Coordinates of C-alpha atoms in Angstrom, one line a residue:
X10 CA 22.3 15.1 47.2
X11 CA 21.0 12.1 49.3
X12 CA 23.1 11.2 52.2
X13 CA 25.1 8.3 52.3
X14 CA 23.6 5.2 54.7
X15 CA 25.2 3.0 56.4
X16 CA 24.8 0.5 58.9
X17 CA 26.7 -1.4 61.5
X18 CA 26.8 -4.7 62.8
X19 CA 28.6 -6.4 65.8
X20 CA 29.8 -6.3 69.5
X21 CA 29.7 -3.8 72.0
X22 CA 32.8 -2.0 71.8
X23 CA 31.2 -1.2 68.0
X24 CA 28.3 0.1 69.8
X25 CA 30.4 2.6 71.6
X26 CA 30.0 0.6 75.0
X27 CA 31.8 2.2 77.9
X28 CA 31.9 0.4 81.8
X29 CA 31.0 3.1 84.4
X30 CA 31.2 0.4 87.1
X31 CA 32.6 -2.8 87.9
X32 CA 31.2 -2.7 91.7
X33 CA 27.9 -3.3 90.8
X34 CA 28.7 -4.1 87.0
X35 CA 27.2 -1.6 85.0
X36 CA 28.1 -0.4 81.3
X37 CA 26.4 2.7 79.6
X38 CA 26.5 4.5 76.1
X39 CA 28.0 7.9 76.0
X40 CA 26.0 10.4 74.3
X41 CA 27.9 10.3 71.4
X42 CA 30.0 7.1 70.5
X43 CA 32.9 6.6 68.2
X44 CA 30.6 6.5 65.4
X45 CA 28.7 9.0 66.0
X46 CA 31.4 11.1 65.9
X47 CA 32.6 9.9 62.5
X48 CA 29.1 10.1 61.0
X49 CA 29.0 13.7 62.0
X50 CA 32.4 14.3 60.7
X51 CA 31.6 12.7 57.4
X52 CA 28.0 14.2 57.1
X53 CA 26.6 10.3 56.5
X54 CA 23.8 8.5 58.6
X55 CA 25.5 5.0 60.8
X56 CA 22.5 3.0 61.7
X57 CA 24.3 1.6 64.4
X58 CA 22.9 -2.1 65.4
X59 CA 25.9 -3.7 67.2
X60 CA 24.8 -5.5 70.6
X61 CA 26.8 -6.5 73.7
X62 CA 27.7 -9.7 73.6
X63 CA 27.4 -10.6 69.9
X64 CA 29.5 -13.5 68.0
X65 CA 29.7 -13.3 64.3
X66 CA 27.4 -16.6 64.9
X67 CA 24.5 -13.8 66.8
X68 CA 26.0 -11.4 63.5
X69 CA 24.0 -13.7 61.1
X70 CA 20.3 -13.2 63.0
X71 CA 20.9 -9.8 63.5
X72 CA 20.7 -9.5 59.7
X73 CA 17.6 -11.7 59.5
X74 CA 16.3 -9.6 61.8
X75 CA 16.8 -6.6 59.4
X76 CA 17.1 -8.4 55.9
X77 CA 14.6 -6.0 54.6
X78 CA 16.1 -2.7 55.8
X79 CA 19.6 -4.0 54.0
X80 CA 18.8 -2.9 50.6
X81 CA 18.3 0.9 51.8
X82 CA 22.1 1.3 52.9
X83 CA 24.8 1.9 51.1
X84 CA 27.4 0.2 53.4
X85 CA 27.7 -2.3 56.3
X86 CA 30.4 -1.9 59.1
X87 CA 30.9 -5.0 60.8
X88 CA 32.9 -5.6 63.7
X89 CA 33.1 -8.9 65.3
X90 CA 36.1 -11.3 67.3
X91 CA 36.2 -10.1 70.9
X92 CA 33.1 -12.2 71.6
X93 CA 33.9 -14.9 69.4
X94 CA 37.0 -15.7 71.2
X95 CA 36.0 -15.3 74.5
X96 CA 35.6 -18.8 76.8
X97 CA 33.2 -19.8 79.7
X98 CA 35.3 -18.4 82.4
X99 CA 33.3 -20.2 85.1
X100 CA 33.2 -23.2 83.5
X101 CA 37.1 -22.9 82.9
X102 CA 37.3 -22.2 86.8
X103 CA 35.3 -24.6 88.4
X104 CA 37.0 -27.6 85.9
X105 CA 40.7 -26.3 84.3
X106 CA 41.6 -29.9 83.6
X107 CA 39.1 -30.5 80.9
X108 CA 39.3 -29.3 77.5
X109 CA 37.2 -25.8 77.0
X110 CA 36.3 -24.6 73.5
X111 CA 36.0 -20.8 72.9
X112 CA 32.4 -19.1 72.2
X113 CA 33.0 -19.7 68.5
X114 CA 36.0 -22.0 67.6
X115 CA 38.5 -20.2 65.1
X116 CA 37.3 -22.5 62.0
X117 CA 33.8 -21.7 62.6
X118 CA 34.8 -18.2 62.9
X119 CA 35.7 -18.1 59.4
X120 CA 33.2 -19.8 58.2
X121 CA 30.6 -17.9 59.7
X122 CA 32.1 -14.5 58.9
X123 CA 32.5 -15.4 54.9
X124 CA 28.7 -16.2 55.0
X125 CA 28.0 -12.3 56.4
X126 CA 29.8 -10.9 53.9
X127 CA 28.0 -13.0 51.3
X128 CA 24.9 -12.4 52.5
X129 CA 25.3 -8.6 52.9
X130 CA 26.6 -8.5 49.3
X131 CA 23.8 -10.0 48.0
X132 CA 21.4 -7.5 49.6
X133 CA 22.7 -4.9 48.5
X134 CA 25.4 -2.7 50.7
X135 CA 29.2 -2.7 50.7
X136 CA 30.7 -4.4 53.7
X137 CA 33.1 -2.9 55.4
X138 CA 35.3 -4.9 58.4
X139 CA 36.8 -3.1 61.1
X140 CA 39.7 -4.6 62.7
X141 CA 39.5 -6.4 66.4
X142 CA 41.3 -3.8 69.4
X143 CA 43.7 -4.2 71.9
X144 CA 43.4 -6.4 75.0
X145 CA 44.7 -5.6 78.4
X146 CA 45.2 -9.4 79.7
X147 CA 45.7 -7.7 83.2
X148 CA 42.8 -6.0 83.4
X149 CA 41.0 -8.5 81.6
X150 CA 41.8 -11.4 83.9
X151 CA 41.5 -9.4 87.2
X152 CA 37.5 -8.6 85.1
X153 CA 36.8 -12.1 84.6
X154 CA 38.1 -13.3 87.7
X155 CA 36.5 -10.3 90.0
X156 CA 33.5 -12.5 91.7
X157 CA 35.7 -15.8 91.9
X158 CA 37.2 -17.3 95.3
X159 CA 40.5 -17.5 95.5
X160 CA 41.0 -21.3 94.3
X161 CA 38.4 -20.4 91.2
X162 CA 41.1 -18.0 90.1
X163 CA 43.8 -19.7 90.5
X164 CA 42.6 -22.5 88.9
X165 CA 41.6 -20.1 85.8
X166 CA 45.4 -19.1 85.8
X167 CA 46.3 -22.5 86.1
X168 CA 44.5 -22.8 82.8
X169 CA 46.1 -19.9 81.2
X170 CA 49.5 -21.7 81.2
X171 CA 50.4 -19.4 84.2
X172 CA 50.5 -16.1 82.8
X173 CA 47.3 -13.8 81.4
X174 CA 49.1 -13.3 78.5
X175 CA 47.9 -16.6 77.1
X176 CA 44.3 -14.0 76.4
X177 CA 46.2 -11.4 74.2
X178 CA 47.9 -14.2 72.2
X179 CA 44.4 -16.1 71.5
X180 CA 43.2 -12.8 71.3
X181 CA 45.5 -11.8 68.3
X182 CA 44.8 -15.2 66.6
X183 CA 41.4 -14.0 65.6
X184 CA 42.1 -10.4 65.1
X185 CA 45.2 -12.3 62.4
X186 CA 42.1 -13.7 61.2
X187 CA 40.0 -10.7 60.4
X188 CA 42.4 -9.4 58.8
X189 CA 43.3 -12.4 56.6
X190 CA 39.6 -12.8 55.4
X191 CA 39.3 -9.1 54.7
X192 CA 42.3 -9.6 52.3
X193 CA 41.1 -12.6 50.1
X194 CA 37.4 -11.2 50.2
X195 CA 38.5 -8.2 48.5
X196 CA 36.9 -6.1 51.6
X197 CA 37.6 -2.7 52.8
X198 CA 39.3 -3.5 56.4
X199 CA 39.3 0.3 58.8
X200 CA 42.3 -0.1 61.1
X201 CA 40.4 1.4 64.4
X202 CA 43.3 -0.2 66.8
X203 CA 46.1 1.2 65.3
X204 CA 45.7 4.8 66.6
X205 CA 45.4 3.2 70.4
X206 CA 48.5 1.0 70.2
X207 CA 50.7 3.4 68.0
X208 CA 51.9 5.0 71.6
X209 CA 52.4 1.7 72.8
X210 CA 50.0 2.6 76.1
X211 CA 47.0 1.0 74.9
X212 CA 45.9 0.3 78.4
X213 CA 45.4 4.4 78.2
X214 CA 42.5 3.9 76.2
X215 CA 41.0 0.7 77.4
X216 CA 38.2 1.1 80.5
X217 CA 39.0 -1.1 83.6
X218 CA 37.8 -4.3 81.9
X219 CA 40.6 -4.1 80.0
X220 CA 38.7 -4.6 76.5
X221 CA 36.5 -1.9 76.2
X222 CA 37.6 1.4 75.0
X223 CA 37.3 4.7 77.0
X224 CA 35.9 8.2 76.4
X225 CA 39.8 8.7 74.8
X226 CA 39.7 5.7 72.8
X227 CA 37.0 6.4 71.5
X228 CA 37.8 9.7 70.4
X229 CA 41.5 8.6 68.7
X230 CA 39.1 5.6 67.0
X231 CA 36.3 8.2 65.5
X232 CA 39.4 9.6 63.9
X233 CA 40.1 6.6 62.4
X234 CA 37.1 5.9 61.0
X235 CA 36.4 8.8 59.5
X236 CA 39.6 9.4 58.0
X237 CA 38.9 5.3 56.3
X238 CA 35.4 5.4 55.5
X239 CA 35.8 8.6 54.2
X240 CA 38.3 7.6 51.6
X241 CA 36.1 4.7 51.1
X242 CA 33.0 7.0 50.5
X243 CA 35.2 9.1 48.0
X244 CA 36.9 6.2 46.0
X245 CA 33.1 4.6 45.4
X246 CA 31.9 8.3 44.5
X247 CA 30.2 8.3 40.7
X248 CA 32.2 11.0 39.0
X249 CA 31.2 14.3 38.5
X250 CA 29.7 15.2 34.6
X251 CA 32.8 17.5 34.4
X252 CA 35.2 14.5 35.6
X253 CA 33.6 11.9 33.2
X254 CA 33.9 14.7 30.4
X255 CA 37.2 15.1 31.1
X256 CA 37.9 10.8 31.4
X257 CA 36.6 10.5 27.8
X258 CA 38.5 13.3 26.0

């Protein structure tokens, strides 16, 4: 029997990205990521083609870019919001009085995600979304803040209304959204955060950036995705000879 393909699109925590260093800044692969891991598990082939830095906006070239190798999978992961979300921290520090729009404004987000899915439908595989992960505003700020002089950051907590929280909330604003379009799409949504935040230590899991998950995240999230995809993979199964003997009697 052939094996099942799939491939993924999105950011670099899809890609399995882990930071080794914050002093110089330096972020590596593991030689087996979260999804490697599942593939294995499952016994599938993940064509994995997520890329640091990617918006759901960058998500729409990087299927251009491999329109013609869509029709050969069977399913697309796609992971996308921790990007999208994200602001010009150094624009946001140098001017905090002026209004500042996010990489990709939440409308937009939308907009741009329901165009993926339609595109990846019509080419072929089943899309399948995997929900946003937790966000350590502490670590996070203390990341984007790290090479800022002491009136740059306070100006970028100025902005914040004070507090780093203001990141998670914004933060869970888009991951709301993910889920929302996954729902009235009719789209298979895996649940990767769940397994970090169940213990309610998600900062456990989460490397010194404070977005990207560790070596133990990314175990607990292979998990996940196997356990999803695999139900998936077994619900879109064509039934046996015996079974559709069996359906008919």
């Amino acid at each position: 029997m052939e094996k099942t393909r799939i491939c993924a699109f999105g950011d670099s925590a899809l890609k399995g990205t882990v930071l080794e260093s914050e002093t110089p800044l330096r972020y590596t692969l593991p030689d087996k990521t979260f999804t490697d891991i599942a593939a294995e598990k499952l016994g599938v082939s993940i064509d994995n083609f997520a890329r640091f830095g990617s918006t759901v906006a960058a998500g729409g070239k990087m299927l251009i870019r491999h329109f013609t190798q869509l029709p050969l999978y069977d399913f697309a992961l796609l992971k996308f919001g921790g990007n999208d979300c994200d602001f010009y921290w150094q624009a946001i520090a140098a001017d905090p009085g002026r209004h500042h729009d996010p990489n990709v404004p939440l409308t937009d987000f939308s907009l741009f995600y329901e165009k993926l899915l339609d595109s990846i439908r019509a080419a072929g595989p089943v899309p399948v979304m995997l929900t946003m992960l937790p966000l350590d505003p502490e670590r996070y700020f203390r990341h984007i803040t790290r090479n800022f002089s002491p009136e740059g950051r306070a100006n970028v907590l100025e902005w914040l209304g004070g507090t780093p929280e203001f990141i998670a909330r914004w933060h869970d604003m888009y991951a709301l959204q993910v889920r929302g379009l996954a729902s009235r799409f009719d789209v298979p949504l895996i649940d990767i955060a769940a397994p970090l935040t169940e213990g309610g230590n998600a900062a456990e899991f989460l490397c010194e950036d404070g977005i990207h998950p560790n070596l133990k995240g990314q175990e607990l999230m292979a998990g996940a995705l196997a356990s999803a995809l695999g139900g998936i993979l077994e619900a879109r199964m064509p039934a046996s000879p015996t079974q559709q003997r069996f359906a008919f009697c």
